[in-house]
Amino acid sequence: MKKWEEHVRRVVPYTPGEQPNRPGMIKLNTNENPYPPSPEVQKALEGLKADSFRLYPDPSASELITALAEYYGKDRERFFVGVGSDDVIAMAFQTFFNSEKPILFPDISYSFYSVWAELFGIPYRRPALDQEFRLVKEDYFAENGGIIFPNPNAPTGIYMELDGVEEILARNPDSVVIVDEAYVDFAGPSAMELVDRYENLMVVQTFSKSRSMAGMRIGFAYAQPALIRYLNDVKYSFNSYTMNLPSLKLGAAALKDRSYFQETVGKIVNTRERVKKELSALGFSFPDSRANFIFASHESCPARELFEALKEQNIYVRYFSSPGIDNYLRITVGTDEEMDALLEFLNRYLNGKKERE
Ligand code: PMP
């Protein structure tokens, strides 16, 4: 080891899903939205002038914050925006998880949480999910230095009803509880409605999935103003200009078009429910996903084999080799046509395999 390397911070980074760019590929591996963003976004993009990039963007992200406040009918002081929800959550870890006690999050969950905890030196404990991959809420009644969980959970897709979320909140008045709602628009009511009653609750959402804007990197937090102020203090101690000008403008434009949003989310939910039936008929089982992906395991064919076979067909899904989930594929819900191509291939492959045996 070189002398200077002794002082290097060593971390095991998060591994994002592959972003291949192959002609004709069907990309169902990173939970992106198969539909384009609202036409309002295209219009706003065409209105942008390169000259506007000479200046720094508004550090308070006022245009986007105002659009969020209007969209949700809430005060501006309750919103915080960041470079995707990853940025918002990382900032929240630094701001709120500053105790000697371990923070809690499920052992099968968004794998970035442990990476941030390691990076920032935050102690953590990961209670196991139950046999059906459900979060056991009683595990979160123990002493802790903070709590975070996705709802719906990832990569299982299971959604916890708000009375369960509220029970966790009611038992944890002394720590900050973050509900990561990356997929909530495909699922059910948001914990945003609990914020009035719980000053220690922070809800995080993203434009990457339901609003088709993963490439713009927009995420936001919603909480009572005191939490948002603490979060802003840390943000301004790190980088005042996290949000670039196009993201501020195009994010605000996306929020103008409520009906397009509802229509595309509705289409994805319908496709998801149809694909669930067809996957069952092919011998797959899966938790009842309420997100824009299905976490599926086949009764006889190993997930890794299917993952490789699909890739050969230019169909990308996500495979995690971690214990407990290494026989599952996480399949993003694409368009009906994309899902038909996937199902058609799986049908052919699995039947061919039966004949070969
Ligand atoms: N939370 C969960 C549960 C996710 O699956 C993702 C997507 N990788 C994120 C947060 C981050 O999404 P983004 O940074 O694109 O908003």
Tab-separated table of C-alpha atoms and ligand atoms in Angstrom:
chain	number	residue	atom	x	y	z
A	1	MET	CA	0.000	0.000	0.000
A	2	LYS	CA	1.309	3.480	-0.846
A	3	LYS	CA	1.656	5.902	2.040
A	4	TRP	CA	-1.073	8.216	0.710
A	5	GLU	CA	-3.462	5.290	0.410
A	6	GLU	CA	-3.503	4.879	4.187
A	7	HIS	CA	-5.701	7.963	4.360
A	8	VAL	CA	-8.081	7.091	1.578
A	9	ARG	CA	-11.699	6.531	2.585
A	10	ARG	CA	-12.484	3.051	1.368
A	11	VAL	CA	-16.044	2.125	0.560
A	12	VAL	CA	-17.876	-0.622	-1.257
A	13	PRO	CA	-20.039	1.344	-3.683
A	14	TYR	CA	-23.642	0.727	-4.682
A	15	THR	CA	-23.965	-1.085	-8.011
A	16	PRO	CA	-26.568	0.525	-10.254
A	17	GLY	CA	-28.380	-1.557	-12.887
A	18	GLU	CA	-26.718	-1.787	-16.290
A	19	GLN	CA	-27.461	0.978	-18.774
A	20	PRO	CA	-26.716	-0.756	-22.063
A	21	ASN	CA	-27.704	1.000	-25.245
A	22	ARG	CA	-28.249	-1.723	-27.788
A	23	PRO	CA	-30.473	-1.369	-30.828
A	24	GLY	CA	-33.834	-3.043	-30.359
A	25	MET	CA	-33.243	-3.937	-26.737
A	26	ILE	CA	-36.102	-4.269	-24.279
A	27	LYS	CA	-34.969	-2.578	-21.110
A	28	LEU	CA	-36.789	-3.854	-18.024
A	29	ASN	CA	-33.914	-3.687	-15.538
A	30	THR	CA	-33.947	-0.288	-13.796
A	31	ASN	CA	-37.627	0.490	-13.207
A	32	GLU	CA	-37.746	3.324	-15.700
A	33	ASN	CA	-41.044	4.379	-17.219
A	34	PRO	CA	-41.604	3.122	-20.775
A	35	TYR	CA	-43.673	6.187	-21.717
A	36	PRO	CA	-42.195	9.584	-22.536
A	37	PRO	CA	-42.642	12.471	-20.086
A	38	SER	CA	-45.646	14.760	-20.537
A	39	PRO	CA	-45.719	16.816	-23.773
A	40	GLU	CA	-45.488	19.846	-21.453
A	41	VAL	CA	-41.910	18.768	-20.712
A	42	GLN	CA	-41.021	18.643	-24.416
A	43	LYS	CA	-42.502	22.101	-24.862
A	44	ALA	CA	-40.542	23.515	-21.917
A	45	LEU	CA	-37.358	21.903	-23.253
A	46	GLU	CA	-37.799	23.634	-26.596
A	47	GLY	CA	-38.198	26.934	-24.767
A	48	LEU	CA	-34.781	26.654	-23.083
A	49	LYS	CA	-31.975	28.890	-24.341
A	50	ALA	CA	-28.326	27.850	-24.027
A	51	ASP	CA	-27.551	31.418	-22.977
A	52	SER	CA	-29.495	30.814	-19.750
A	53	PHE	CA	-26.786	28.353	-18.719
A	54	ARG	CA	-24.297	31.203	-18.243
A	55	LEU	CA	-25.784	31.907	-14.847
A	56	TYR	CA	-26.014	29.693	-11.766
A	57	PRO	CA	-29.438	28.216	-11.219
A	58	ASP	CA	-31.639	29.431	-8.352
A	59	PRO	CA	-30.134	27.766	-5.236
A	60	SER	CA	-33.531	27.711	-3.526
A	61	ALA	CA	-35.056	25.842	-6.510
A	62	SER	CA	-38.028	28.141	-6.158
A	63	GLU	CA	-39.768	27.353	-9.458
A	64	LEU	CA	-39.842	23.611	-8.798
A	65	ILE	CA	-40.719	23.982	-5.119
A	66	THR	CA	-43.615	26.301	-6.010
A	67	ALA	CA	-44.858	23.831	-8.630
A	68	LEU	CA	-44.736	20.998	-6.066
A	69	ALA	CA	-46.529	23.119	-3.461
A	70	GLU	CA	-49.271	23.949	-5.965
A	71	TYR	CA	-49.570	20.376	-7.222
A	72	TYR	CA	-49.997	18.940	-3.733
A	73	GLY	CA	-51.837	21.969	-2.270
A	74	LYS	CA	-49.294	22.334	0.566
A	75	ASP	CA	-46.937	25.041	1.848
A	76	ARG	CA	-43.672	25.647	0.030
A	77	GLU	CA	-41.782	25.425	3.338
A	78	ARG	CA	-42.571	21.729	3.454
A	79	PHE	CA	-40.627	20.743	0.326
A	80	PHE	CA	-36.976	20.079	-0.427
A	81	VAL	CA	-35.622	19.028	-3.826
A	82	GLY	CA	-32.504	17.140	-4.833
A	83	VAL	CA	-30.672	15.378	-7.639
A	84	GLY	CA	-32.932	12.349	-7.672
A	85	SER	CA	-34.235	10.871	-4.451
A	86	ASP	CA	-30.792	9.283	-3.963
A	87	ASP	CA	-29.402	12.756	-3.316
A	88	VAL	CA	-32.303	13.666	-1.029
A	89	ILE	CA	-31.961	10.459	0.993
A	90	ALA	CA	-28.158	10.699	1.238
A	91	MET	CA	-28.546	14.259	2.529
A	92	ALA	CA	-31.208	13.081	5.000
A	93	PHE	CA	-28.890	10.332	6.305
A	94	GLN	CA	-26.262	12.986	7.015
A	95	THR	CA	-28.756	15.347	8.598
A	96	PHE	CA	-30.956	13.119	10.725
A	97	PHE	CA	-29.061	9.898	11.421
A	98	ASN	CA	-26.510	11.246	13.815
A	99	SER	CA	-27.059	9.052	16.871
A	100	GLU	CA	-24.929	6.379	18.537
A	101	LYS	CA	-27.897	4.034	18.282
A	102	PRO	CA	-28.322	2.006	15.097
A	103	ILE	CA	-30.713	3.130	12.409
A	104	LEU	CA	-33.139	0.460	11.215
A	105	PHE	CA	-34.086	-0.661	7.723
A	106	PRO	CA	-35.244	-4.011	6.321
A	107	ASP	CA	-32.602	-6.583	5.367
A	108	ILE	CA	-34.175	-6.959	1.945
A	109	SER	CA	-34.590	-3.425	0.730
A	110	TYR	CA	-32.990	-0.711	-1.359
A	111	SER	CA	-29.323	-1.687	-1.230
A	112	PHE	CA	-28.125	1.918	-1.229
A	113	TYR	CA	-29.137	2.369	2.446
A	114	SER	CA	-26.279	0.284	3.827
A	115	VAL	CA	-23.846	1.970	1.412
A	116	TRP	CA	-24.738	5.429	2.765
A	117	ALA	CA	-24.648	4.178	6.360
A	118	GLU	CA	-21.136	2.791	5.768
A	119	LEU	CA	-19.981	5.935	3.968
A	120	PHE	CA	-21.183	8.227	6.747
A	121	GLY	CA	-20.207	5.883	9.592
A	122	ILE	CA	-23.796	5.465	10.816
A	123	PRO	CA	-24.448	2.287	12.845
A	124	TYR	CA	-27.314	0.228	11.417
A	125	ARG	CA	-29.349	-2.905	11.994
A	126	ARG	CA	-31.458	-4.704	9.423
A	127	PRO	CA	-34.453	-6.619	10.770
A	128	ALA	CA	-35.430	-9.562	8.542
A	129	LEU	CA	-38.621	-9.567	6.483
A	130	ASP	CA	-41.075	-12.400	7.213
A	131	GLN	CA	-41.392	-15.540	5.063
A	132	GLU	CA	-43.667	-13.710	2.615
A	133	PHE	CA	-41.207	-10.809	2.326
A	134	ARG	CA	-43.420	-8.538	4.428
A	135	LEU	CA	-41.918	-5.943	6.729
A	136	VAL	CA	-42.506	-6.869	10.397
A	137	LYS	CA	-43.539	-3.569	11.935
A	138	GLU	CA	-42.910	-4.695	15.537
A	139	ASP	CA	-39.191	-4.906	14.673
A	140	TYR	CA	-39.253	-1.125	14.360
A	141	PHE	CA	-40.558	-0.593	17.894
A	142	ALA	CA	-37.035	-1.212	19.272
A	143	GLU	CA	-34.686	1.611	20.283
A	144	ASN	CA	-33.048	3.179	17.271
A	145	GLY	CA	-31.243	6.197	15.872
A	146	GLY	CA	-33.672	6.585	12.976
A	147	ILE	CA	-35.725	4.500	10.563
A	148	ILE	CA	-35.954	4.282	6.795
A	149	PHE	CA	-37.937	1.914	4.602
A	150	PRO	CA	-39.325	2.061	1.086
A	151	ASN	CA	-43.086	1.808	0.651
A	152	PRO	CA	-43.702	-0.075	-1.579
A	153	ASN	CA	-40.571	-1.957	-0.601
A	154	ALA	CA	-37.906	-2.650	-3.209
A	155	PRO	CA	-37.256	-5.078	-4.767
A	156	THR	CA	-40.317	-6.940	-3.451
A	157	GLY	CA	-42.965	-4.400	-4.496
A	158	ILE	CA	-44.986	-4.991	-1.315
A	159	TYR	CA	-46.967	-1.971	-0.109
A	160	MET	CA	-47.744	-1.463	3.585
A	161	GLU	CA	-51.094	0.221	4.234
A	162	LEU	CA	-50.861	3.585	5.994
A	163	ASP	CA	-52.170	2.282	9.321
A	164	GLY	CA	-49.004	0.121	9.502
A	165	VAL	CA	-46.793	3.109	8.649
A	166	GLU	CA	-48.587	5.160	11.267
A	167	GLU	CA	-48.064	2.524	13.944
A	168	ILE	CA	-44.306	2.673	13.299
A	169	LEU	CA	-44.445	6.475	13.558
A	170	ALA	CA	-46.503	6.465	16.736
A	171	ARG	CA	-43.954	4.164	18.407
A	172	ASN	CA	-40.979	6.315	17.361
A	173	PRO	CA	-41.556	9.916	18.443
A	174	ASP	CA	-37.853	10.275	19.322
A	175	SER	CA	-36.298	9.539	15.947
A	176	VAL	CA	-36.722	10.651	12.375
A	177	VAL	CA	-38.632	8.192	10.220
A	178	ILE	CA	-38.074	8.390	6.453
A	179	VAL	CA	-40.576	6.728	4.148
A	180	ASP	CA	-39.004	6.276	0.717
A	181	GLU	CA	-41.944	6.415	-1.687
A	182	ALA	CA	-40.101	5.977	-4.991
A	183	TYR	CA	-42.932	3.737	-6.253
A	184	VAL	CA	-45.949	4.995	-4.316
A	185	ASP	CA	-47.768	6.466	-7.330
A	186	PHE	CA	-48.297	2.910	-8.622
A	187	ALA	CA	-49.445	1.668	-5.219
A	188	GLY	CA	-51.825	3.543	-2.927
A	189	PRO	CA	-52.096	6.514	-0.571
A	190	SER	CA	-48.886	8.349	0.282
A	191	ALA	CA	-47.677	8.877	3.840
A	192	MET	CA	-47.684	12.599	2.952
A	193	GLU	CA	-51.081	12.723	4.619
A	194	LEU	CA	-49.488	11.734	7.949
A	195	VAL	CA	-47.020	14.628	7.959
A	196	ASP	CA	-49.449	17.046	9.673
A	197	ARG	CA	-49.551	14.736	12.666
A	198	TYR	CA	-45.921	13.569	12.841
A	199	GLU	CA	-43.214	16.197	13.052
A	200	ASN	CA	-40.539	13.470	12.785
A	201	LEU	CA	-41.786	12.035	9.456
A	202	MET	CA	-40.086	12.714	6.142
A	203	VAL	CA	-41.582	11.377	2.915
A	204	VAL	CA	-39.317	11.116	-0.136
A	205	GLN	CA	-40.512	10.767	-3.717
A	206	THR	CA	-38.958	10.876	-7.181
A	207	PHE	CA	-39.694	11.954	-10.743
A	208	SER	CA	-37.674	8.965	-12.025
A	209	LYS	CA	-40.457	6.381	-12.177
A	210	SER	CA	-44.049	7.607	-12.340
A	211	ARG	CA	-43.083	10.878	-14.054
A	212	SER	CA	-40.768	9.310	-16.664
A	213	MET	CA	-37.845	11.595	-15.862
A	214	ALA	CA	-35.041	9.391	-14.542
A	215	GLY	CA	-32.600	11.187	-16.850
A	216	MET	CA	-33.391	14.579	-15.312
A	217	ARG	CA	-32.546	13.465	-11.743
A	218	ILE	CA	-35.305	15.025	-9.654
A	219	GLY	CA	-36.343	13.882	-6.203
A	220	PHE	CA	-38.068	15.638	-3.340
A	221	ALA	CA	-38.799	15.425	0.347
A	222	TYR	CA	-42.007	16.464	2.074
A	223	ALA	CA	-42.029	17.111	5.837
A	224	GLN	CA	-42.872	19.740	8.418
A	225	PRO	CA	-40.832	22.958	7.967
A	226	ALA	CA	-38.477	22.268	10.906
A	227	LEU	CA	-37.143	19.083	9.263
A	228	ILE	CA	-36.843	20.807	5.895
A	229	ARG	CA	-34.837	23.639	7.467
A	230	TYR	CA	-32.329	21.187	8.977
A	231	LEU	CA	-32.031	19.446	5.618
A	232	ASN	CA	-31.392	22.752	3.857
A	233	ASP	CA	-28.665	23.665	6.356
A	234	VAL	CA	-26.788	20.499	5.407
A	235	LYS	CA	-27.421	21.014	1.697
A	236	TYR	CA	-26.043	24.568	1.818
A	237	SER	CA	-23.020	23.224	3.692
A	238	PHE	CA	-22.313	20.864	0.841
A	239	ASN	CA	-23.389	22.288	-2.526
A	240	SER	CA	-25.809	25.181	-2.922
A	241	TYR	CA	-26.567	24.456	-6.569
A	242	THR	CA	-27.579	20.837	-6.559
A	243	MET	CA	-30.394	21.275	-9.079
A	244	ASN	CA	-29.470	22.296	-12.601
A	245	LEU	CA	-31.567	24.764	-14.535
A	246	PRO	CA	-33.188	22.311	-17.011
A	247	SER	CA	-34.240	20.020	-14.141
A	248	LEU	CA	-35.892	22.918	-12.314
A	249	LYS	CA	-37.812	24.075	-15.396
A	250	LEU	CA	-38.730	20.671	-16.807
A	251	GLY	CA	-39.698	19.262	-13.429
A	252	ALA	CA	-42.086	22.185	-12.932
A	253	ALA	CA	-43.509	21.624	-16.428
A	254	ALA	CA	-44.171	17.935	-15.693
A	255	LEU	CA	-46.278	18.873	-12.678
A	256	LYS	CA	-48.617	20.971	-14.830
A	257	ASP	CA	-49.980	17.909	-16.579
A	258	ARG	CA	-51.920	15.906	-14.028
A	259	SER	CA	-54.065	14.036	-16.531
A	260	TYR	CA	-51.131	12.727	-18.586
A	261	PHE	CA	-49.519	11.519	-15.377
A	262	GLN	CA	-52.666	9.703	-14.275
A	263	GLU	CA	-53.125	8.148	-17.690
A	264	THR	CA	-49.582	6.730	-17.956
A	265	VAL	CA	-49.536	5.492	-14.353
A	266	GLY	CA	-52.926	3.835	-15.025
A	267	LYS	CA	-51.542	2.106	-18.120
A	268	ILE	CA	-48.568	0.710	-16.200
A	269	VAL	CA	-50.798	-0.557	-13.393
A	270	ASN	CA	-53.095	-2.299	-15.906
A	271	THR	CA	-50.145	-3.881	-17.683
A	272	ARG	CA	-48.681	-5.010	-14.342
A	273	GLU	CA	-51.904	-6.737	-13.317
A	274	ARG	CA	-52.206	-8.525	-16.669
A	275	VAL	CA	-48.563	-9.624	-16.621
A	276	LYS	CA	-48.986	-11.017	-13.092
A	277	LYS	CA	-51.691	-13.366	-14.377
A	278	GLU	CA	-49.602	-14.462	-17.326
A	279	LEU	CA	-46.479	-15.024	-15.231
A	280	SER	CA	-48.509	-17.167	-12.799
A	281	ALA	CA	-49.731	-19.269	-15.702
A	282	LEU	CA	-46.092	-19.809	-16.722
A	283	GLY	CA	-45.183	-21.149	-13.262
A	284	PHE	CA	-43.838	-17.994	-11.640
A	285	SER	CA	-44.656	-16.853	-8.140
A	286	PHE	CA	-44.131	-13.383	-6.718
A	287	PRO	CA	-45.161	-11.085	-3.905
A	288	ASP	CA	-48.199	-8.992	-4.821
A	289	SER	CA	-46.332	-6.044	-6.301
A	290	ARG	CA	-47.857	-2.588	-6.136
A	291	ALA	CA	-44.849	-0.977	-7.837
A	292	ASN	CA	-43.813	-0.734	-11.505
A	293	PHE	CA	-41.925	-4.019	-11.305
A	294	ILE	CA	-42.610	-7.655	-10.442
A	295	PHE	CA	-40.215	-9.699	-8.320
A	296	ALA	CA	-40.674	-13.194	-9.672
A	297	SER	CA	-39.285	-16.663	-9.108
A	298	HIS	CA	-39.941	-19.681	-11.330
A	299	GLU	CA	-41.010	-23.058	-9.927
A	300	SER	CA	-38.299	-24.983	-11.777
A	301	CYS	CA	-35.999	-22.728	-13.786
A	302	PRO	CA	-33.280	-20.866	-11.826
A	303	ALA	CA	-33.473	-17.089	-12.004
A	304	ARG	CA	-29.860	-16.684	-13.057
A	305	GLU	CA	-30.403	-18.970	-16.052
A	306	LEU	CA	-33.471	-16.996	-17.125
A	307	PHE	CA	-31.624	-13.717	-16.632
A	308	GLU	CA	-28.836	-14.877	-18.973
A	309	ALA	CA	-31.258	-16.345	-21.531
A	310	LEU	CA	-33.276	-13.122	-21.600
A	311	LYS	CA	-30.139	-11.066	-22.046
A	312	GLU	CA	-29.206	-13.140	-25.103
A	313	GLN	CA	-32.568	-12.095	-26.534
A	314	ASN	CA	-31.730	-8.453	-25.846
A	315	ILE	CA	-34.255	-8.373	-22.978
A	316	TYR	CA	-32.725	-6.892	-19.823
A	317	VAL	CA	-34.158	-7.584	-16.370
A	318	ARG	CA	-32.458	-7.222	-12.966
A	319	TYR	CA	-30.906	-10.105	-11.067
A	320	PHE	CA	-29.507	-9.814	-7.518
A	321	SER	CA	-27.170	-12.537	-6.295
A	322	SER	CA	-27.741	-11.676	-2.589
A	323	PRO	CA	-28.786	-14.494	-0.261
A	324	GLY	CA	-32.551	-14.954	0.071
A	325	ILE	CA	-33.358	-13.272	-3.239
A	326	ASP	CA	-30.946	-15.020	-5.609
A	327	ASN	CA	-33.693	-17.023	-7.267
A	328	TYR	CA	-35.747	-13.973	-8.240
A	329	LEU	CA	-35.847	-11.669	-11.235
A	330	ARG	CA	-36.971	-8.087	-10.864
A	331	ILE	CA	-38.877	-7.301	-14.010
A	332	THR	CA	-39.813	-3.683	-14.700
A	333	VAL	CA	-43.276	-3.200	-16.187
A	334	GLY	CA	-42.802	-1.840	-19.710
A	335	THR	CA	-45.321	-1.228	-22.486
A	336	ASP	CA	-47.800	-3.983	-23.390
A	337	GLU	CA	-45.731	-4.769	-26.481
A	338	GLU	CA	-42.523	-5.105	-24.483
A	339	MET	CA	-44.191	-7.346	-21.925
A	340	ASP	CA	-45.692	-9.489	-24.699
A	341	ALA	CA	-42.207	-10.009	-26.134
A	342	LEU	CA	-40.935	-11.003	-22.688
A	343	LEU	CA	-43.828	-13.396	-22.046
A	344	GLU	CA	-43.575	-14.905	-25.498
A	345	PHE	CA	-39.879	-15.631	-24.995
A	346	LEU	CA	-40.378	-17.045	-21.480
A	347	ASN	CA	-43.141	-19.300	-22.770
A	348	ARG	CA	-40.951	-20.563	-25.591
A	349	TYR	CA	-37.887	-21.009	-23.394
A	350	LEU	CA	-39.650	-22.776	-20.539
A	351	ASN	CA	-41.588	-25.112	-22.839
A	352	GLY	CA	-38.451	-25.851	-24.844
A	353	LYS	CA	-36.660	-26.661	-21.613
A	354	LYS	CA	-39.419	-29.086	-20.580
A	355	GLU	CA	-39.080	-30.869	-23.929
A	356	ARG	CA	-35.310	-31.011	-23.662
A	357	GLU	CA	-35.542	-32.691	-20.228
B	1	PMP	N1	-35.462	4.591	-3.546
B	1	PMP	C1	-35.742	3.396	-4.091
B	1	PMP	C2	-36.477	2.398	-3.273
B	1	PMP	C3	-35.359	3.119	-5.409
B	1	PMP	O1	-35.616	1.939	-5.951
B	1	PMP	C4	-34.688	4.112	-6.155
B	1	PMP	C5	-34.276	3.840	-7.581
B	1	PMP	N2	-33.035	3.260	-7.735
B	1	PMP	C6	-34.394	5.327	-5.530
B	1	PMP	C7	-34.815	5.546	-4.229
B	1	PMP	C8	-33.620	6.412	-6.197
B	1	PMP	O2	-34.247	6.927	-7.306
B	1	PMP	P1	-33.832	8.328	-7.935
B	1	PMP	O3	-32.502	8.726	-7.360
B	1	PMP	O4	-33.789	8.079	-9.394
B	1	PMP	O5	-34.914	9.275	-7.538
